[in-house]
PDB file of C-alpha atoms in Angstrom:
ATOM      1  CA  MET A 173     180.156  24.782  76.308  1.00  0.00           C
ATOM      2  CA  THR A 174     177.588  22.107  77.925  1.00  0.00           C
ATOM      3  CA  LYS A 175     174.340  23.788  79.950  1.00  0.00           C
ATOM      4  CA  GLU A 176     175.759  21.809  83.794  1.00  0.00           C
ATOM      5  CA  GLU A 177     178.778  23.918  82.452  1.00  0.00           C
ATOM      6  CA  LEU A 178     176.433  27.285  82.375  1.00  0.00           C
ATOM      7  CA  ILE A 179     175.283  26.095  85.652  1.00  0.00           C
ATOM      8  CA  SER A 180     177.949  25.797  87.265  1.00  0.00           C
ATOM      9  CA  PRO A 181     179.090  27.332  90.679  1.00  0.00           C
ATOM     10  CA  GLU A 182     181.737  29.026  88.936  1.00  0.00           C
ATOM     11  CA  ASN A 183     179.437  31.072  86.709  1.00  0.00           C
ATOM     12  CA  ILE A 184     177.319  32.508  89.156  1.00  0.00           C
ATOM     13  CA  VAL A 185     178.045  36.089  89.199  1.00  0.00           C
ATOM     14  CA  TYR A 186     175.486  37.595  91.054  1.00  0.00           C
ATOM     15  CA  GLU A 187     174.836  34.328  94.018  1.00  0.00           C
ATOM     16  CA  LYS A 188     171.709  34.570  96.489  1.00  0.00           C
ATOM     17  CA  PRO A 189     173.275  35.204  99.728  1.00  0.00           C
ATOM     18  CA  ARG A 190     172.930  32.965 101.967  1.00  0.00           C
ATOM     19  CA  LEU A 191     170.651  34.756 104.604  1.00  0.00           C
ATOM     20  CA  LEU A 192     168.366  36.156 101.833  1.00  0.00           C
ATOM     21  CA  ASN A 193     165.131  34.088 102.368  1.00  0.00           C
ATOM     22  CA  ASP A 194     163.849  32.107  98.887  1.00  0.00           C
ATOM     23  CA  VAL A 195     160.558  34.328  99.018  1.00  0.00           C
ATOM     24  CA  ASP A 196     159.630  36.968  96.048  1.00  0.00           C
ATOM     25  CA  MET A 197     159.754  41.072  96.864  1.00  0.00           C
ATOM     26  CA  HIS A 198     157.091  43.059  96.653  1.00  0.00           C
ATOM     27  CA  TYR A 199     159.416  46.064  96.021  1.00  0.00           C
ATOM     28  CA  CYS A 200     158.503  47.972  92.304  1.00  0.00           C
ATOM     29  CA  PRO A 201     161.025  47.169  89.442  1.00  0.00           C
ATOM     30  CA  GLY A 202     163.958  49.432  89.390  1.00  0.00           C
ATOM     31  CA  CYS A 203     164.017  49.746  93.383  1.00  0.00           C
ATOM     32  CA  SER A 204     166.657  50.013  95.056  1.00  0.00           C
ATOM     33  CA  HIS A 205     165.378  48.662  98.912  1.00  0.00           C
ATOM     34  CA  SER A 206     166.053  44.901  96.672  1.00  0.00           C
ATOM     35  CA  MET A 207     169.757  45.571  96.242  1.00  0.00           C
ATOM     36  CA  VAL A 208     170.261  47.148  99.563  1.00  0.00           C
ATOM     37  CA  HIS A 209     168.834  44.429 101.471  1.00  0.00           C
ATOM     38  CA  LYS A 210     171.553  41.872  99.434  1.00  0.00           C
ATOM     39  CA  LEU A 211     174.142  43.912 100.468  1.00  0.00           C
ATOM     40  CA  VAL A 212     173.193  43.557 104.269  1.00  0.00           C
ATOM     41  CA  ALA A 213     172.654  40.097 103.701  1.00  0.00           C
ATOM     42  CA  GLU A 214     175.903  39.866 102.356  1.00  0.00           C
ATOM     43  CA  VAL A 215     177.457  41.671 105.403  1.00  0.00           C
ATOM     44  CA  ILE A 216     176.204  39.711 108.497  1.00  0.00           C
ATOM     45  CA  ASP A 217     176.697  36.410 106.831  1.00  0.00           C
ATOM     46  CA  GLU A 218     180.234  37.489 105.981  1.00  0.00           C
ATOM     47  CA  MET A 219     180.765  38.775 109.752  1.00  0.00           C
ATOM     48  CA  ASN A 220     179.324  35.488 111.100  1.00  0.00           C
ATOM     49  CA  LEU A 221     176.899  37.431 112.550  1.00  0.00           C
ATOM     50  CA  GLU A 222     173.534  36.007 111.704  1.00  0.00           C
ATOM     51  CA  GLU A 223     172.740  34.659 115.695  1.00  0.00           C
ATOM     52  CA  ARG A 224     173.938  37.841 117.064  1.00  0.00           C
ATOM     53  CA  THR A 225     172.195  40.459 114.686  1.00  0.00           C
ATOM     54  CA  ILE A 226     168.428  42.363 115.397  1.00  0.00           C
ATOM     55  CA  GLY A 227     167.261  44.233 112.660  1.00  0.00           C
ATOM     56  CA  ILE A 228     164.552  47.244 113.040  1.00  0.00           C
ATOM     57  CA  CYS A 229     161.680  47.329 110.458  1.00  0.00           C
ATOM     58  CA  PRO A 230     160.273  50.667 109.651  1.00  0.00           C
ATOM     59  CA  VAL A 231     157.010  51.797 108.655  1.00  0.00           C
ATOM     60  CA  GLY A 232     157.139  52.192 104.765  1.00  0.00           C
ATOM     61  CA  CYS A 233     158.082  50.725 101.632  1.00  0.00           C
ATOM     62  CA  ALA A 234     160.845  48.386 103.805  1.00  0.00           C
ATOM     63  CA  VAL A 235     158.021  47.339 106.611  1.00  0.00           C
ATOM     64  CA  PHE A 236     158.445  43.590 105.400  1.00  0.00           C
ATOM     65  CA  ALA A 237     161.727  43.261 105.325  1.00  0.00           C
ATOM     66  CA  TYR A 238     161.536  40.716 108.027  1.00  0.00           C
ATOM     67  CA  ARG A 239     160.397  38.354 105.456  1.00  0.00           C
ATOM     68  CA  TYR A 240     163.481  38.966 103.272  1.00  0.00           C
ATOM     69  CA  ILE A 241     166.748  37.925 105.735  1.00  0.00           C
ATOM     70  CA  ASP A 242     166.829  35.655 108.165  1.00  0.00           C
ATOM     71  CA  ILE A 243     167.744  36.966 111.264  1.00  0.00           C
ATOM     72  CA  ASP A 244     165.749  38.402 113.835  1.00  0.00           C
ATOM     73  CA  TRP A 245     163.696  41.315 113.607  1.00  0.00           C
ATOM     74  CA  VAL A 246     161.597  43.826 115.945  1.00  0.00           C
ATOM     75  CA  GLU A 247     158.705  45.792 113.893  1.00  0.00           C
ATOM     76  CA  ALA A 248     159.313  49.724 115.494  1.00  0.00           C
ATOM     77  CA  ALA A 249     156.184  52.169 115.549  1.00  0.00           C
ATOM     78  CA  HIS A 250     156.547  55.113 112.539  1.00  0.00           C
ATOM     79  CA  GLY A 251     159.519  56.766 113.556  1.00  0.00           C
ATOM     80  CA  ARG A 252     160.747  55.079 116.594  1.00  0.00           C
ATOM     81  CA  ALA A 253     163.497  52.428 115.306  1.00  0.00           C
ATOM     82  CA  PRO A 254     166.538  54.635 116.929  1.00  0.00           C
ATOM     83  CA  ALA A 255     164.234  53.993 120.218  1.00  0.00           C
ATOM     84  CA  VAL A 256     163.817  50.401 119.956  1.00  0.00           C
ATOM     85  CA  ALA A 257     167.221  49.649 118.582  1.00  0.00           C
ATOM     86  CA  SER A 258     168.538  52.177 121.555  1.00  0.00           C
ATOM     87  CA  ALA A 259     166.865  49.841 124.032  1.00  0.00           C
ATOM     88  CA  LEU A 260     167.777  46.629 122.434  1.00  0.00           C
ATOM     89  CA  ASN A 261     171.602  47.678 122.367  1.00  0.00           C
ATOM     90  CA  ARG A 262     171.130  48.228 126.127  1.00  0.00           C
ATOM     91  CA  MET A 263     169.897  44.881 126.412  1.00  0.00           C
ATOM     92  CA  TRP A 264     172.359  43.077 124.747  1.00  0.00           C
ATOM     93  CA  PRO A 265     175.088  45.154 123.894  1.00  0.00           C
ATOM     94  CA  ASP A 266     177.305  42.123 122.296  1.00  0.00           C
ATOM     95  CA  HIS A 267     174.699  41.875 119.602  1.00  0.00           C
ATOM     96  CA  LEU A 268     174.495  44.220 116.171  1.00  0.00           C
ATOM     97  CA  VAL A 269     171.420  46.183 116.155  1.00  0.00           C
ATOM     98  CA  PHE A 270     170.435  48.382 113.169  1.00  0.00           C
ATOM     99  CA  THR A 271     167.906  50.094 112.168  1.00  0.00           C
ATOM    100  CA  TYR A 272     166.248  49.983 108.507  1.00  0.00           C
ATOM    101  CA  GLN A 273     164.530  53.382 107.501  1.00  0.00           C
ATOM    102  CA  GLY A 274     163.134  55.533 104.800  1.00  0.00           C
ATOM    103  CA  ASP A 275     163.238  59.240 105.127  1.00  0.00           C
ATOM    104  CA  GLY A 276     159.539  59.371 105.904  1.00  0.00           C
ATOM    105  CA  ASP A 277     160.142  57.512 108.964  1.00  0.00           C
ATOM    106  CA  LEU A 278     163.540  58.469 109.625  1.00  0.00           C
ATOM    107  CA  ALA A 279     163.457  62.368 108.915  1.00  0.00           C
ATOM    108  CA  CYS A 280     160.115  63.569 109.669  1.00  0.00           C
ATOM    109  CA  ILE A 281     158.180  61.132 112.086  1.00  0.00           C
ATOM    110  CA  GLY A 282     161.148  59.622 113.239  1.00  0.00           C
ATOM    111  CA  THR A 283     163.134  62.972 113.684  1.00  0.00           C
ATOM    112  CA  GLY A 284     163.680  63.453 117.069  1.00  0.00           C
ATOM    113  CA  GLU A 285     164.112  59.877 117.715  1.00  0.00           C
ATOM    114  CA  THR A 286     166.745  59.618 114.972  1.00  0.00           C
ATOM    115  CA  ILE A 287     168.531  62.667 116.351  1.00  0.00           C
ATOM    116  CA  HIS A 288     168.793  61.884 120.001  1.00  0.00           C
ATOM    117  CA  ALA A 289     169.676  58.783 119.684  1.00  0.00           C
ATOM    118  CA  LEU A 290     172.430  59.677 117.538  1.00  0.00           C
ATOM    119  CA  ASN A 291     173.886  62.137 119.756  1.00  0.00           C
ATOM    120  CA  ARG A 292     173.663  59.682 122.712  1.00  0.00           C
ATOM    121  CA  GLY A 293     176.531  57.924 120.737  1.00  0.00           C
ATOM    122  CA  GLU A 294     174.522  54.768 121.024  1.00  0.00           C
ATOM    123  CA  ASN A 295     176.173  51.905 119.579  1.00  0.00           C
ATOM    124  CA  ILE A 296     173.725  51.386 116.557  1.00  0.00           C
ATOM    125  CA  THR A 297     173.916  51.218 112.682  1.00  0.00           C
ATOM    126  CA  ILE A 298     171.268  53.535 110.767  1.00  0.00           C
ATOM    127  CA  ILE A 299     170.339  52.394 107.464  1.00  0.00           C
ATOM    128  CA  PHE A 300     168.647  55.696 105.768  1.00  0.00           C
ATOM    129  CA  ILE A 301     166.851  54.826 102.629  1.00  0.00           C
ATOM    130  CA  ASN A 302     166.529  58.529 100.892  1.00  0.00           C
ATOM    131  CA  ASN A 303     164.603  58.878  97.265  1.00  0.00           C
ATOM    132  CA  ALA A 304     163.350  62.108  98.135  1.00  0.00           C
ATOM    133  CA  ILE A 305     159.712  61.197  98.241  1.00  0.00           C
ATOM    134  CA  TYR A 306     156.747  58.973 100.412  1.00  0.00           C
ATOM    135  CA  GLY A 307     157.182  55.885  98.155  1.00  0.00           C
ATOM    136  CA  MET A 308     154.734  53.679  99.541  1.00  0.00           C
ATOM    137  CA  THR A 309     151.856  56.346 100.552  1.00  0.00           C
ATOM    138  CA  GLY A 310     151.416  57.913  97.091  1.00  0.00           C
ATOM    139  CA  GLY A 311     154.323  60.033  96.342  1.00  0.00           C
ATOM    140  CA  GLN A 312     154.018  62.361  99.147  1.00  0.00           C
ATOM    141  CA  MET A 313     156.671  64.899  99.623  1.00  0.00           C
ATOM    142  CA  ALA A 314     158.971  64.133 101.981  1.00  0.00           C
ATOM    143  CA  PRO A 315     161.296  66.302 103.931  1.00  0.00           C
ATOM    144  CA  THR A 316     164.499  65.297 101.825  1.00  0.00           C
ATOM    145  CA  THR A 317     162.306  66.280  98.487  1.00  0.00           C
ATOM    146  CA  LEU A 318     164.086  68.220  96.528  1.00  0.00           C
ATOM    147  CA  MET A 319     163.086  72.138  95.859  1.00  0.00           C
ATOM    148  CA  GLY A 320     161.453  72.753  92.510  1.00  0.00           C
ATOM    149  CA  MET A 321     160.362  68.489  93.068  1.00  0.00           C
ATOM    150  CA  LYS A 322     157.162  67.857  92.081  1.00  0.00           C
ATOM    151  CA  THR A 323     155.087  64.993  94.217  1.00  0.00           C
ATOM    152  CA  SER A 324     151.386  64.401  95.053  1.00  0.00           C
ATOM    153  CA  THR A 325     151.376  66.938  97.723  1.00  0.00           C
ATOM    154  CA  CYS A 326     153.174  69.595  96.128  1.00  0.00           C
ATOM    155  CA  PRO A 327     152.391  69.241  92.492  1.00  0.00           C
ATOM    156  CA  TYR A 328     153.705  72.305  91.247  1.00  0.00           C
ATOM    157  CA  GLY A 329     157.346  72.161  92.708  1.00  0.00           C
ATOM    158  CA  ARG A 330     158.787  72.664  96.282  1.00  0.00           C
ATOM    159  CA  GLN A 331     159.016  75.623  97.253  1.00  0.00           C
ATOM    160  CA  ALA A 332     160.371  77.696 100.121  1.00  0.00           C
ATOM    161  CA  ASP A 333     157.491  79.969 101.384  1.00  0.00           C
ATOM    162  CA  LEU A 334     155.290  76.740 101.516  1.00  0.00           C
ATOM    163  CA  HIS A 335     157.148  73.808 102.306  1.00  0.00           C
ATOM    164  CA  GLY A 336     160.155  74.574 103.683  1.00  0.00           C
ATOM    165  CA  PHE A 337     163.824  73.568 102.775  1.00  0.00           C
ATOM    166  CA  PRO A 338     165.084  69.930 102.257  1.00  0.00           C
ATOM    167  CA  LEU A 339     166.441  68.710 105.561  1.00  0.00           C
ATOM    168  CA  PRO A 340     170.170  67.832 105.156  1.00  0.00           C
ATOM    169  CA  ILE A 341     169.581  65.143 107.616  1.00  0.00           C
ATOM    170  CA  THR A 342     172.810  62.998 107.128  1.00  0.00           C
ATOM    171  CA  ASP A 343     174.953  66.550 107.280  1.00  0.00           C
ATOM    172  CA  MET A 344     173.276  66.978 110.823  1.00  0.00           C
ATOM    173  CA  ALA A 345     174.383  63.960 112.260  1.00  0.00           C
ATOM    174  CA  ALA A 346     177.827  63.924 111.094  1.00  0.00           C
ATOM    175  CA  THR A 347     177.939  67.168 113.425  1.00  0.00           C
ATOM    176  CA  LEU A 348     176.741  65.532 116.593  1.00  0.00           C
ATOM    177  CA  ASN A 349     179.418  64.412 119.131  1.00  0.00           C
ATOM    178  CA  GLY A 350     178.328  61.041 119.605  1.00  0.00           C
ATOM    179  CA  THR A 351     178.270  59.609 115.465  1.00  0.00           C
ATOM    180  CA  CYS A 352     181.410  57.850 114.650  1.00  0.00           C
ATOM    181  CA  TYR A 353     180.839  57.173 110.937  1.00  0.00           C
ATOM    182  CA  VAL A 354     178.271  58.788 108.932  1.00  0.00           C
ATOM    183  CA  THR A 355     178.687  58.275 105.164  1.00  0.00           C
ATOM    184  CA  ARG A 356     176.459  58.756 102.333  1.00  0.00           C
ATOM    185  CA  GLN A 357     176.600  56.269  99.370  1.00  0.00           C
ATOM    186  CA  ALA A 358     174.331  54.416  96.534  1.00  0.00           C
ATOM    187  CA  VAL A 359     173.679  51.547  94.770  1.00  0.00           C
ATOM    188  CA  HIS A 360     173.045  52.517  91.203  1.00  0.00           C
ATOM    189  CA  THR A 361     176.434  50.630  89.691  1.00  0.00           C
ATOM    190  CA  VAL A 362     178.572  48.344  90.652  1.00  0.00           C
ATOM    191  CA  ALA A 363     181.301  50.302  91.847  1.00  0.00           C
ATOM    192  CA  ALA A 364     178.426  52.477  94.317  1.00  0.00           C
ATOM    193  CA  ILE A 365     177.335  48.599  95.142  1.00  0.00           C
ATOM    194  CA  ASN A 366     180.758  47.906  96.591  1.00  0.00           C
ATOM    195  CA  ARG A 367     181.460  51.214  98.264  1.00  0.00           C
ATOM    196  CA  THR A 368     178.107  50.820  99.805  1.00  0.00           C
ATOM    197  CA  LYS A 369     179.119  47.388 101.319  1.00  0.00           C
ATOM    198  CA  LYS A 370     182.210  48.990 102.802  1.00  0.00           C
ATOM    199  CA  ALA A 371     180.094  51.306 104.595  1.00  0.00           C
ATOM    200  CA  LEU A 372     178.108  49.063 105.996  1.00  0.00           C
ATOM    201  CA  ARG A 373     180.719  46.904 107.053  1.00  0.00           C
ATOM    202  CA  LYS A 374     182.521  49.104 108.958  1.00  0.00           C
ATOM    203  CA  ALA A 375     179.723  50.914 110.514  1.00  0.00           C
ATOM    204  CA  PHE A 376     178.492  47.491 111.582  1.00  0.00           C
ATOM    205  CA  GLU A 377     181.941  47.115 113.402  1.00  0.00           C
ATOM    206  CA  ASN A 378     182.217  50.337 114.845  1.00  0.00           C
ATOM    207  CA  SER A 379     178.479  49.276 116.199  1.00  0.00           C
ATOM    208  CA  LEU A 380     179.958  45.862 117.495  1.00  0.00           C
ATOM    209  CA  GLN A 381     183.466  47.886 118.919  1.00  0.00           C
ATOM    210  CA  HIS A 382     181.128  50.188 121.007  1.00  0.00           C
ATOM    211  CA  LYS A 383     182.752  53.395 118.868  1.00  0.00           C
ATOM    212  CA  GLY A 384     179.129  55.141 119.495  1.00  0.00           C
ATOM    213  CA  ALA A 385     176.193  55.663 116.457  1.00  0.00           C
ATOM    214  CA  SER A 386     177.028  54.775 112.453  1.00  0.00           C
ATOM    215  CA  LEU A 387     174.176  56.378 109.599  1.00  0.00           C
ATOM    216  CA  VAL A 388     174.862  55.319 106.748  1.00  0.00           C
ATOM    217  CA  GLU A 389     172.413  57.198 104.102  1.00  0.00           C
ATOM    218  CA  ILE A 390     171.802  55.345 100.318  1.00  0.00           C
ATOM    219  CA  VAL A 391     170.501  57.462  97.746  1.00  0.00           C
ATOM    220  CA  SER A 392     167.925  55.576  96.051  1.00  0.00           C
ATOM    221  CA  THR A 393     165.145  55.807  93.270  1.00  0.00           C
ATOM    222  CA  CYS A 394     161.750  55.318  93.703  1.00  0.00           C
ATOM    223  CA  ASN A 395     160.862  55.214  89.977  1.00  0.00           C
ATOM    224  CA  SER A 396     157.136  54.760  90.449  1.00  0.00           C
ATOM    225  CA  GLY A 397     156.611  57.989  92.563  1.00  0.00           C
ATOM    226  CA  TRP A 398     158.974  59.816  90.536  1.00  0.00           C
ATOM    227  CA  LYS A 399     156.538  58.667  87.759  1.00  0.00           C
ATOM    228  CA  MET A 400     159.899  57.418  85.422  1.00  0.00           C
ATOM    229  CA  SER A 401     161.693  54.185  83.853  1.00  0.00           C
ATOM    230  CA  PRO A 402     164.163  52.534  86.363  1.00  0.00           C
ATOM    231  CA  ILE A 403     167.013  53.765  83.456  1.00  0.00           C
ATOM    232  CA  LYS A 404     165.228  57.265  83.419  1.00  0.00           C
ATOM    233  CA  ALA A 405     164.944  57.214  87.470  1.00  0.00           C
ATOM    234  CA  ASN A 406     168.938  56.161  87.893  1.00  0.00           C
ATOM    235  CA  GLU A 407     169.907  58.851  85.709  1.00  0.00           C
ATOM    236  CA  TRP A 408     167.572  61.556  87.247  1.00  0.00           C
ATOM    237  CA  MET A 409     169.448  60.726  90.720  1.00  0.00           C
ATOM    238  CA  GLU A 410     172.617  61.095  89.704  1.00  0.00           C
ATOM    239  CA  GLN A 411     171.686  64.736  87.749  1.00  0.00           C
ATOM    240  CA  GLU A 412     169.369  65.949  90.853  1.00  0.00           C
ATOM    241  CA  LEU A 413     169.795  64.279  93.995  1.00  0.00           C
ATOM    242  CA  PHE A 414     173.675  63.594  94.471  1.00  0.00           C
ATOM    243  CA  LYS A 415     173.888  67.942  93.619  1.00  0.00           C
ATOM    244  CA  ALA A 416     171.780  68.238  96.845  1.00  0.00           C
ATOM    245  CA  TYR A 417     172.929  64.915  98.559  1.00  0.00           C
ATOM    246  CA  PRO A 418     176.549  64.198  97.304  1.00  0.00           C
ATOM    247  CA  LEU A 419     178.096  60.976  97.877  1.00  0.00           C
ATOM    248  CA  GLY A 420     181.165  60.065 100.440  1.00  0.00           C
ATOM    249  CA  ASP A 421     182.050  59.981 103.712  1.00  0.00           C
ATOM    250  CA  LEU A 422     180.752  63.058 106.145  1.00  0.00           C
ATOM    251  CA  LYS A 423     182.785  61.762 109.052  1.00  0.00           C
ATOM    252  CA  ASP A 424     184.781  58.948 109.888  1.00  0.00           C
ATOM    253  CA  LEU A 425     186.666  59.341 113.289  1.00  0.00           C
ATOM    254  CA  GLU A 426     188.502  56.255 112.525  1.00  0.00           C
ATOM    255  CA  GLU A 427     190.235  57.935 109.310  1.00  0.00           C
ATOM    256  CA  GLY A 428     189.950  61.453 111.095  1.00  0.00           C
ATOM    257  CA  VAL A 429     187.245  62.251 108.138  1.00  0.00           C
ATOM    258  CA  ILE A 430     185.150  65.752 109.236  1.00  0.00           C
ATOM    259  CA  LYS A 431     183.323  67.442 106.549  1.00  0.00           C
TER     260      LYS A 431
END
């Protein structure tokens, strides 16, 4: 086979999405963020929404999301992304408005904004990256940190009497009247990536059709914070995180699914 045949478009397996900017990402090797960015860019492009999409960046590892996906972005204060998204969607109801947040940004300092935006049924999509730890600021305990899991602020493991219990915010979201679609997915295998892409598209479609609020949790790895190799991090996520945060749809009003 010639060199030209090897690099022909027909042989490209993982083609770079058109809306993904040609810049180096700052994420650690093995981090789940880069794959989720790729999926978000692909879905927006396939839905032909490049000119009608506004993303809200968080404070945390994905703070520079605006560098990577070529759409309009707004940077929100820590935890306030759902409030900003609510305002933007009310001003431009024909636009797709989504937030991209980690577990600390969404489930800790942003708990109030998250719960109330979902409960109001704002026509937005919240993308929730759950790796059970604060990745950017040094590996501290997050609201989603598992019982017994060690972090820099609970070095002997999370204990209920000292730190409380993990916060199942996605499960809570499914009980709210304002949510139309709540799902929990992952990106650790090709099959999981395909399911996550379908979930993102469904959530975006719901937002554009003004069906209410959608929450897409993506259970993710943080091999740097967990102090594991990317392979070991994926294995640990499957063995431990999925027990506490099982994958699948928690609520889909269109399909009549409510767990």
